[in-house]
PDB file of C-alpha atoms in Angstrom:
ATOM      1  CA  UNK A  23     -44.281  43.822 -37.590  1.00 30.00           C
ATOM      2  CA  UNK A  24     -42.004  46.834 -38.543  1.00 33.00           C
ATOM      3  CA  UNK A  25     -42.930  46.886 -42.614  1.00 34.00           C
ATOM      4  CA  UNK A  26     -42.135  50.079 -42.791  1.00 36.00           C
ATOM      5  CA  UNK A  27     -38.779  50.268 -41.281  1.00 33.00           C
ATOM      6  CA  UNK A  28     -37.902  47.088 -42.960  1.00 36.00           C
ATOM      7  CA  UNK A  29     -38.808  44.782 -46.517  1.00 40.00           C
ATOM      8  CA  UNK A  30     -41.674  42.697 -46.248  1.00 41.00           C
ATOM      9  CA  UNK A  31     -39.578  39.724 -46.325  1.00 42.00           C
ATOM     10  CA  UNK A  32     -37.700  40.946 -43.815  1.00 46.00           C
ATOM     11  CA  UNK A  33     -41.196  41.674 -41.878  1.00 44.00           C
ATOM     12  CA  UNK A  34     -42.145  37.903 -42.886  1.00 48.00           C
ATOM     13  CA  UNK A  35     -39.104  36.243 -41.198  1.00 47.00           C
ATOM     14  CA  UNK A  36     -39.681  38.395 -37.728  1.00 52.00           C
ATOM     15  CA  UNK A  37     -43.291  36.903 -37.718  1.00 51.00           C
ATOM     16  CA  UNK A  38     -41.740  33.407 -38.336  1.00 55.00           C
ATOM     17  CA  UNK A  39     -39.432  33.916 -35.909  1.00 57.00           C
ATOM     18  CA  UNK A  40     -41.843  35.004 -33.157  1.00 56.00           C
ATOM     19  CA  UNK A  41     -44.512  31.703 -34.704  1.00 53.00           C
ATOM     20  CA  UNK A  42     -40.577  29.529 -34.270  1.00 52.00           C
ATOM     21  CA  UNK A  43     -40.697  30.513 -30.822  1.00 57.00           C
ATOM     22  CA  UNK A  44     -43.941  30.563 -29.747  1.00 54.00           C
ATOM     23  CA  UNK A  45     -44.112  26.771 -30.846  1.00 51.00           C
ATOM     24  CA  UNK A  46     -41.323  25.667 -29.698  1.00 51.00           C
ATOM     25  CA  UNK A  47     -42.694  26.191 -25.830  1.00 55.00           C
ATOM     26  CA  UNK A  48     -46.092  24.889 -26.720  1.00 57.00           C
ATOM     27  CA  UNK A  49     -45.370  21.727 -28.674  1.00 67.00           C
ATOM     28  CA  UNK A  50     -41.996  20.156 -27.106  1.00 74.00           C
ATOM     29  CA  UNK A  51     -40.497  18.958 -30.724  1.00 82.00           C
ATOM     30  CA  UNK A  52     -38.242  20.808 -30.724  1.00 87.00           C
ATOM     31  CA  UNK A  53     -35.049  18.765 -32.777  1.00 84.00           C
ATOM     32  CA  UNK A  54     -37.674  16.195 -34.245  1.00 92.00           C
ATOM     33  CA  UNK A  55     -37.329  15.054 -38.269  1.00 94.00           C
ATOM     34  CA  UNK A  56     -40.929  16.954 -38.480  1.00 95.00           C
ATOM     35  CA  UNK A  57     -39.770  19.758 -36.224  1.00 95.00           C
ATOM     36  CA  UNK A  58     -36.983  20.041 -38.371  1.00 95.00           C
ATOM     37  CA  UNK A  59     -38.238  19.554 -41.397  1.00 96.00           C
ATOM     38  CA  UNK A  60     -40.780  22.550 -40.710  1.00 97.00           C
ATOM     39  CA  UNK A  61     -38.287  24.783 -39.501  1.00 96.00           C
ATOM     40  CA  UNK A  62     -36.012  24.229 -42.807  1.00 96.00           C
ATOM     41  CA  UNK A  63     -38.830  25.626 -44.716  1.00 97.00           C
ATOM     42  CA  UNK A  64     -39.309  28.613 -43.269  1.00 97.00           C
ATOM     43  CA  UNK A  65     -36.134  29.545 -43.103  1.00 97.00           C
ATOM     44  CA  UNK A  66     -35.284  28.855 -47.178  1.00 96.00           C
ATOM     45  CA  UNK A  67     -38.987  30.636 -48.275  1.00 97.00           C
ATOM     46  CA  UNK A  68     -38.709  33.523 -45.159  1.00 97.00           C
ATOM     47  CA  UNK A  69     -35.513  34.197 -44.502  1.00 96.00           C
ATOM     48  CA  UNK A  70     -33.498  36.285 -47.160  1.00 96.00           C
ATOM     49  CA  UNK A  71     -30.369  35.451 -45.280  1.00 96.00           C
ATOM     50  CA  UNK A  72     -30.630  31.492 -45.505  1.00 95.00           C
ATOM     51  CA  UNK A  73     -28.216  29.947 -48.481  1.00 95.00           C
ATOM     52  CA  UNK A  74     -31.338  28.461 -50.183  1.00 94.00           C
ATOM     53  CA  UNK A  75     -33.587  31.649 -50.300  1.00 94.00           C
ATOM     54  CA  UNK A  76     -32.848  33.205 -53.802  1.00 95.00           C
ATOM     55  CA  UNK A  77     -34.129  29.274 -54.674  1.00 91.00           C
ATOM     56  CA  UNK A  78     -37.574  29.519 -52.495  1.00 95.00           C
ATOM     57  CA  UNK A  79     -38.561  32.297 -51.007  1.00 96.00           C
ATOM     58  CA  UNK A  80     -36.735  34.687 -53.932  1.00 96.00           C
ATOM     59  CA  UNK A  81     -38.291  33.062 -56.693  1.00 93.00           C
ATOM     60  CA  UNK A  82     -42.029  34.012 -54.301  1.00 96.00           C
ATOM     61  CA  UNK A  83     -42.670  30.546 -52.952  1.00 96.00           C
ATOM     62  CA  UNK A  84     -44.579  31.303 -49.880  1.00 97.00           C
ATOM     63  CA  UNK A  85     -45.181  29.237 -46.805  1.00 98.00           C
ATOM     64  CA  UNK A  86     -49.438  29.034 -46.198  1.00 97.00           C
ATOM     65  CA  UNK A  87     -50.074  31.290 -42.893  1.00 97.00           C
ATOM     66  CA  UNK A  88     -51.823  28.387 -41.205  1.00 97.00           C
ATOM     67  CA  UNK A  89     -48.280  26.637 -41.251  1.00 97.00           C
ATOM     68  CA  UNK A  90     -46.606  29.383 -39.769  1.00 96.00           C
ATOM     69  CA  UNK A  91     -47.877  27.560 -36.678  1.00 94.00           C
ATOM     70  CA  UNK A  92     -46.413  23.756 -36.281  1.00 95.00           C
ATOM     71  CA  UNK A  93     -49.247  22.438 -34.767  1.00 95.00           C
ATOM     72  CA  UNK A  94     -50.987  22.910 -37.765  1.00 96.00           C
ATOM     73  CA  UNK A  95     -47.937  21.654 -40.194  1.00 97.00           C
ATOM     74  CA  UNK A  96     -47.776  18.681 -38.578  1.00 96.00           C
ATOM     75  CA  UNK A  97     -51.804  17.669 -38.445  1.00 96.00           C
ATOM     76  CA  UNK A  98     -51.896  18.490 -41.873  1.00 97.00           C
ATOM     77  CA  UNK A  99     -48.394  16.682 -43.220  1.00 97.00           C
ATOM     78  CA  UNK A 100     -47.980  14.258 -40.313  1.00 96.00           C
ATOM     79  CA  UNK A 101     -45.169  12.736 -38.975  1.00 96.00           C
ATOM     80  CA  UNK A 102     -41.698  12.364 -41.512  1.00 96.00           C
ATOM     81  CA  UNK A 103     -41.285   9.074 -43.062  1.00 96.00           C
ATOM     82  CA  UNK A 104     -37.821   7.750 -42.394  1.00 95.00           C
ATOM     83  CA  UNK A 105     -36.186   8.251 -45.999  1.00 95.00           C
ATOM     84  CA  UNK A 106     -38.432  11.073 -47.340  1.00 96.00           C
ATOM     85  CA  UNK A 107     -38.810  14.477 -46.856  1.00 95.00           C
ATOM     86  CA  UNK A 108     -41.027  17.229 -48.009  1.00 97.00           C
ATOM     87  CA  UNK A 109     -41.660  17.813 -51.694  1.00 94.00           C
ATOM     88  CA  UNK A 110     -44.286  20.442 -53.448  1.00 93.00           C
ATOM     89  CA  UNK A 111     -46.391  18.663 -55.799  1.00 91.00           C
ATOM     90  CA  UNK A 112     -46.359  21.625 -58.088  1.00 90.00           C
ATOM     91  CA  UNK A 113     -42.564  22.826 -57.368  1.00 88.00           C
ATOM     92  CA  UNK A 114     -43.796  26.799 -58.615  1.00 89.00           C
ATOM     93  CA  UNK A 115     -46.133  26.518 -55.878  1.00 94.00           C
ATOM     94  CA  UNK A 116     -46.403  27.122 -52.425  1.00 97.00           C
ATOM     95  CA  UNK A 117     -45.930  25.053 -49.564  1.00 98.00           C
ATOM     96  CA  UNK A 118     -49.481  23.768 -48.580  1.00 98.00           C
ATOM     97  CA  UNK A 119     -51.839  21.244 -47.473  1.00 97.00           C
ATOM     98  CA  UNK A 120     -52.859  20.680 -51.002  1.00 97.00           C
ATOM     99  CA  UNK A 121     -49.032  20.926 -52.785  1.00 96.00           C
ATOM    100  CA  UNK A 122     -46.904  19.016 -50.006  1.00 97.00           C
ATOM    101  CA  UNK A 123     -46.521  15.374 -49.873  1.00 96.00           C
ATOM    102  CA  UNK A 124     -43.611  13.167 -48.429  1.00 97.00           C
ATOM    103  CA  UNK A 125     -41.326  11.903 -51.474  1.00 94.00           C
ATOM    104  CA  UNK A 126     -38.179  10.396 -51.732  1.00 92.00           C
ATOM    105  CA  UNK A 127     -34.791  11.769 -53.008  1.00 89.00           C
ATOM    106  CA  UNK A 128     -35.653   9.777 -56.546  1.00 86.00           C
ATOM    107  CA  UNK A 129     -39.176  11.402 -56.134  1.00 85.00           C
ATOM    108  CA  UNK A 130     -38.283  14.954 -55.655  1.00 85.00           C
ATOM    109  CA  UNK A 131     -35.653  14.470 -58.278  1.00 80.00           C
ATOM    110  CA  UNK A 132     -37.911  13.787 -60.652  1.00 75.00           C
ATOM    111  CA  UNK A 133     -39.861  16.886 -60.059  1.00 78.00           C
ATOM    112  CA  UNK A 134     -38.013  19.677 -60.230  1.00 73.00           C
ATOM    113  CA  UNK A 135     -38.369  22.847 -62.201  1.00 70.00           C
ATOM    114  CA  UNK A 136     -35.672  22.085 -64.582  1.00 66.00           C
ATOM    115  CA  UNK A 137     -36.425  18.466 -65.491  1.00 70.00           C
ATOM    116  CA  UNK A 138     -37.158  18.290 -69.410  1.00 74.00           C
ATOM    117  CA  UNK A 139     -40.338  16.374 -69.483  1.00 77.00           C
ATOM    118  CA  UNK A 140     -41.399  14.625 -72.795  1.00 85.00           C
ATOM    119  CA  UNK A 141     -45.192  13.755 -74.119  1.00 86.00           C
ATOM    120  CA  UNK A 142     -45.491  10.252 -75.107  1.00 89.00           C
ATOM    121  CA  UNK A 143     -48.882   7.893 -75.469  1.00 89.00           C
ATOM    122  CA  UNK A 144     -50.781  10.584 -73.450  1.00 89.00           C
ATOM    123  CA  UNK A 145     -48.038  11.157 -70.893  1.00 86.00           C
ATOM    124  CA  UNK A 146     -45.544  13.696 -69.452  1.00 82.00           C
ATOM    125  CA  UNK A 147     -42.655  11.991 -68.209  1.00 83.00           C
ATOM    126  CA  UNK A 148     -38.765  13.126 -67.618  1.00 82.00           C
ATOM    127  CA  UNK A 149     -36.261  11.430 -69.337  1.00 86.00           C
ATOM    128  CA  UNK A 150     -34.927   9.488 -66.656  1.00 84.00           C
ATOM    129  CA  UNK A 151     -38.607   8.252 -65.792  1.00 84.00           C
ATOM    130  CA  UNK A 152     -39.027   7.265 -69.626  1.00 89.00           C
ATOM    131  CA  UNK A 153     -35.703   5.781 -69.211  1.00 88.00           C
ATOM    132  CA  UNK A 154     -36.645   3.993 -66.478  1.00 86.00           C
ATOM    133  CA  UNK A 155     -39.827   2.558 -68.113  1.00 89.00           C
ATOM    134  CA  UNK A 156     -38.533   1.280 -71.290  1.00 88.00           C
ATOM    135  CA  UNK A 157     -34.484  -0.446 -69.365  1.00 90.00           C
ATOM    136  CA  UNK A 158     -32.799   2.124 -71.661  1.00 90.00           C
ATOM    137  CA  UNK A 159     -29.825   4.380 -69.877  1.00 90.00           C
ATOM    138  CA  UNK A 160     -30.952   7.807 -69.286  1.00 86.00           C
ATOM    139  CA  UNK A 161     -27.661   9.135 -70.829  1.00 90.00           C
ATOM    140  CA  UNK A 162     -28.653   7.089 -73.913  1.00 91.00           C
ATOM    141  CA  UNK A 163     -32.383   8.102 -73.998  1.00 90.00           C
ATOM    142  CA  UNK A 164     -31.264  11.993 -73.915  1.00 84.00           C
ATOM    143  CA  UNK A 165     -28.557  11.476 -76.502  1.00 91.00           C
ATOM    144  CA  UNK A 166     -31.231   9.925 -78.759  1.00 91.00           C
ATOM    145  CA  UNK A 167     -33.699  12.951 -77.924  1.00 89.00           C
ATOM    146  CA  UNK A 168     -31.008  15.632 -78.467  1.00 89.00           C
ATOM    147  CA  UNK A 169     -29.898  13.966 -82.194  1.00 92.00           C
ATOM    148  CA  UNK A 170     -33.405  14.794 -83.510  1.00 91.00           C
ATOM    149  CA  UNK A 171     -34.765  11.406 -82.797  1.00 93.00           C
ATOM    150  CA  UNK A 172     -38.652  11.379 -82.321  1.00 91.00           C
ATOM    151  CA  UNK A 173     -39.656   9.784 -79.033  1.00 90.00           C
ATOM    152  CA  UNK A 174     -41.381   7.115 -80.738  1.00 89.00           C
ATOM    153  CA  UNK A 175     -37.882   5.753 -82.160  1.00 91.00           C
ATOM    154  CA  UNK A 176     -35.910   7.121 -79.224  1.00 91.00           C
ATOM    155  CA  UNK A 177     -37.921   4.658 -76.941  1.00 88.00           C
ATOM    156  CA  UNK A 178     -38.074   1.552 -79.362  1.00 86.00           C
ATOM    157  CA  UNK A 179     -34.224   2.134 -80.069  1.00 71.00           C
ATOM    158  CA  UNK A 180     -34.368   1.501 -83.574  1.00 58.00           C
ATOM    159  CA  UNK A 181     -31.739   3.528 -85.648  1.00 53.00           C
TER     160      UNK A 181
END
């Protein structure tokens, strides 16, 4: 841990490098969907040279300390349903226990940062969920929106 030679982050991805390591001799997954799955997010919230960084661990989402161990990751999360992967409840949040479920690619779509979510009858939904609910096009439903419509005519379709 060399923080004052190098950036915290830079600090941070050592340690997960040494915790990669480490676990890899201990556990044997190695090349696993879970295996993989944990190493993925290390490298996008620790690693300031991974593609994906400036969209995790640049924006300060932070991987909990007691998953910098697999072991642990993998109690917590369990094993990777085939067709899902990992998704933060809370997608400004960190990855933990309490903000990481298995979702699928509709799932996570629907709950990212830059989904426009509108109040309706007591709930926040996106657009496309909305959409969804009422067998109107999504395209058609954000058209509506973005003309002024109120949500309450939007939905019903009524012009």
């Amino acid at each position: 841990y060399r923080c004052a030679r190098y950036s915290c982050r830079t600090a941070a991805w050592e340690f997960g490098k040494e915790s990669h390591r480490a676990n890899r001799r201990i556990h044997g997954r190695a090349g696993t969907p879970i295996y993989d799955t944990w190493l993925s997010m290390k490298q996008r919230c620790l690693n300031p040279n991974n593609r994906r960084w400036k969209s995790y661990g640049g924006r300060g989402i932070k991987v909990a300390a007691e998953w910098l161990a697999f072991p642990q990751f993998l109690q917590d999360m369990g094993e990777r349903p085939p067709g899902k992967s990992i998704d933060r409840i809370d997608p400004n949040g960190d990855y933990n226990a309490s903000n990481c479920r298995w979702a699928t690619p509709k799932e996570q779509q629907r709950n990212m940062i830059n989904n426009h979510l509108v109040s309706y009858q007591g709930e926040n939904l996106s657009i496309a969920e909305w959409a969804e609910r009422q067998g109107i096009n999504t395209s058609t439903l954000y058209k509506r929106l973005s003309r002024g419509w109120t949500i309450e005519r939007a939905l019903a379709g009524m012009n």
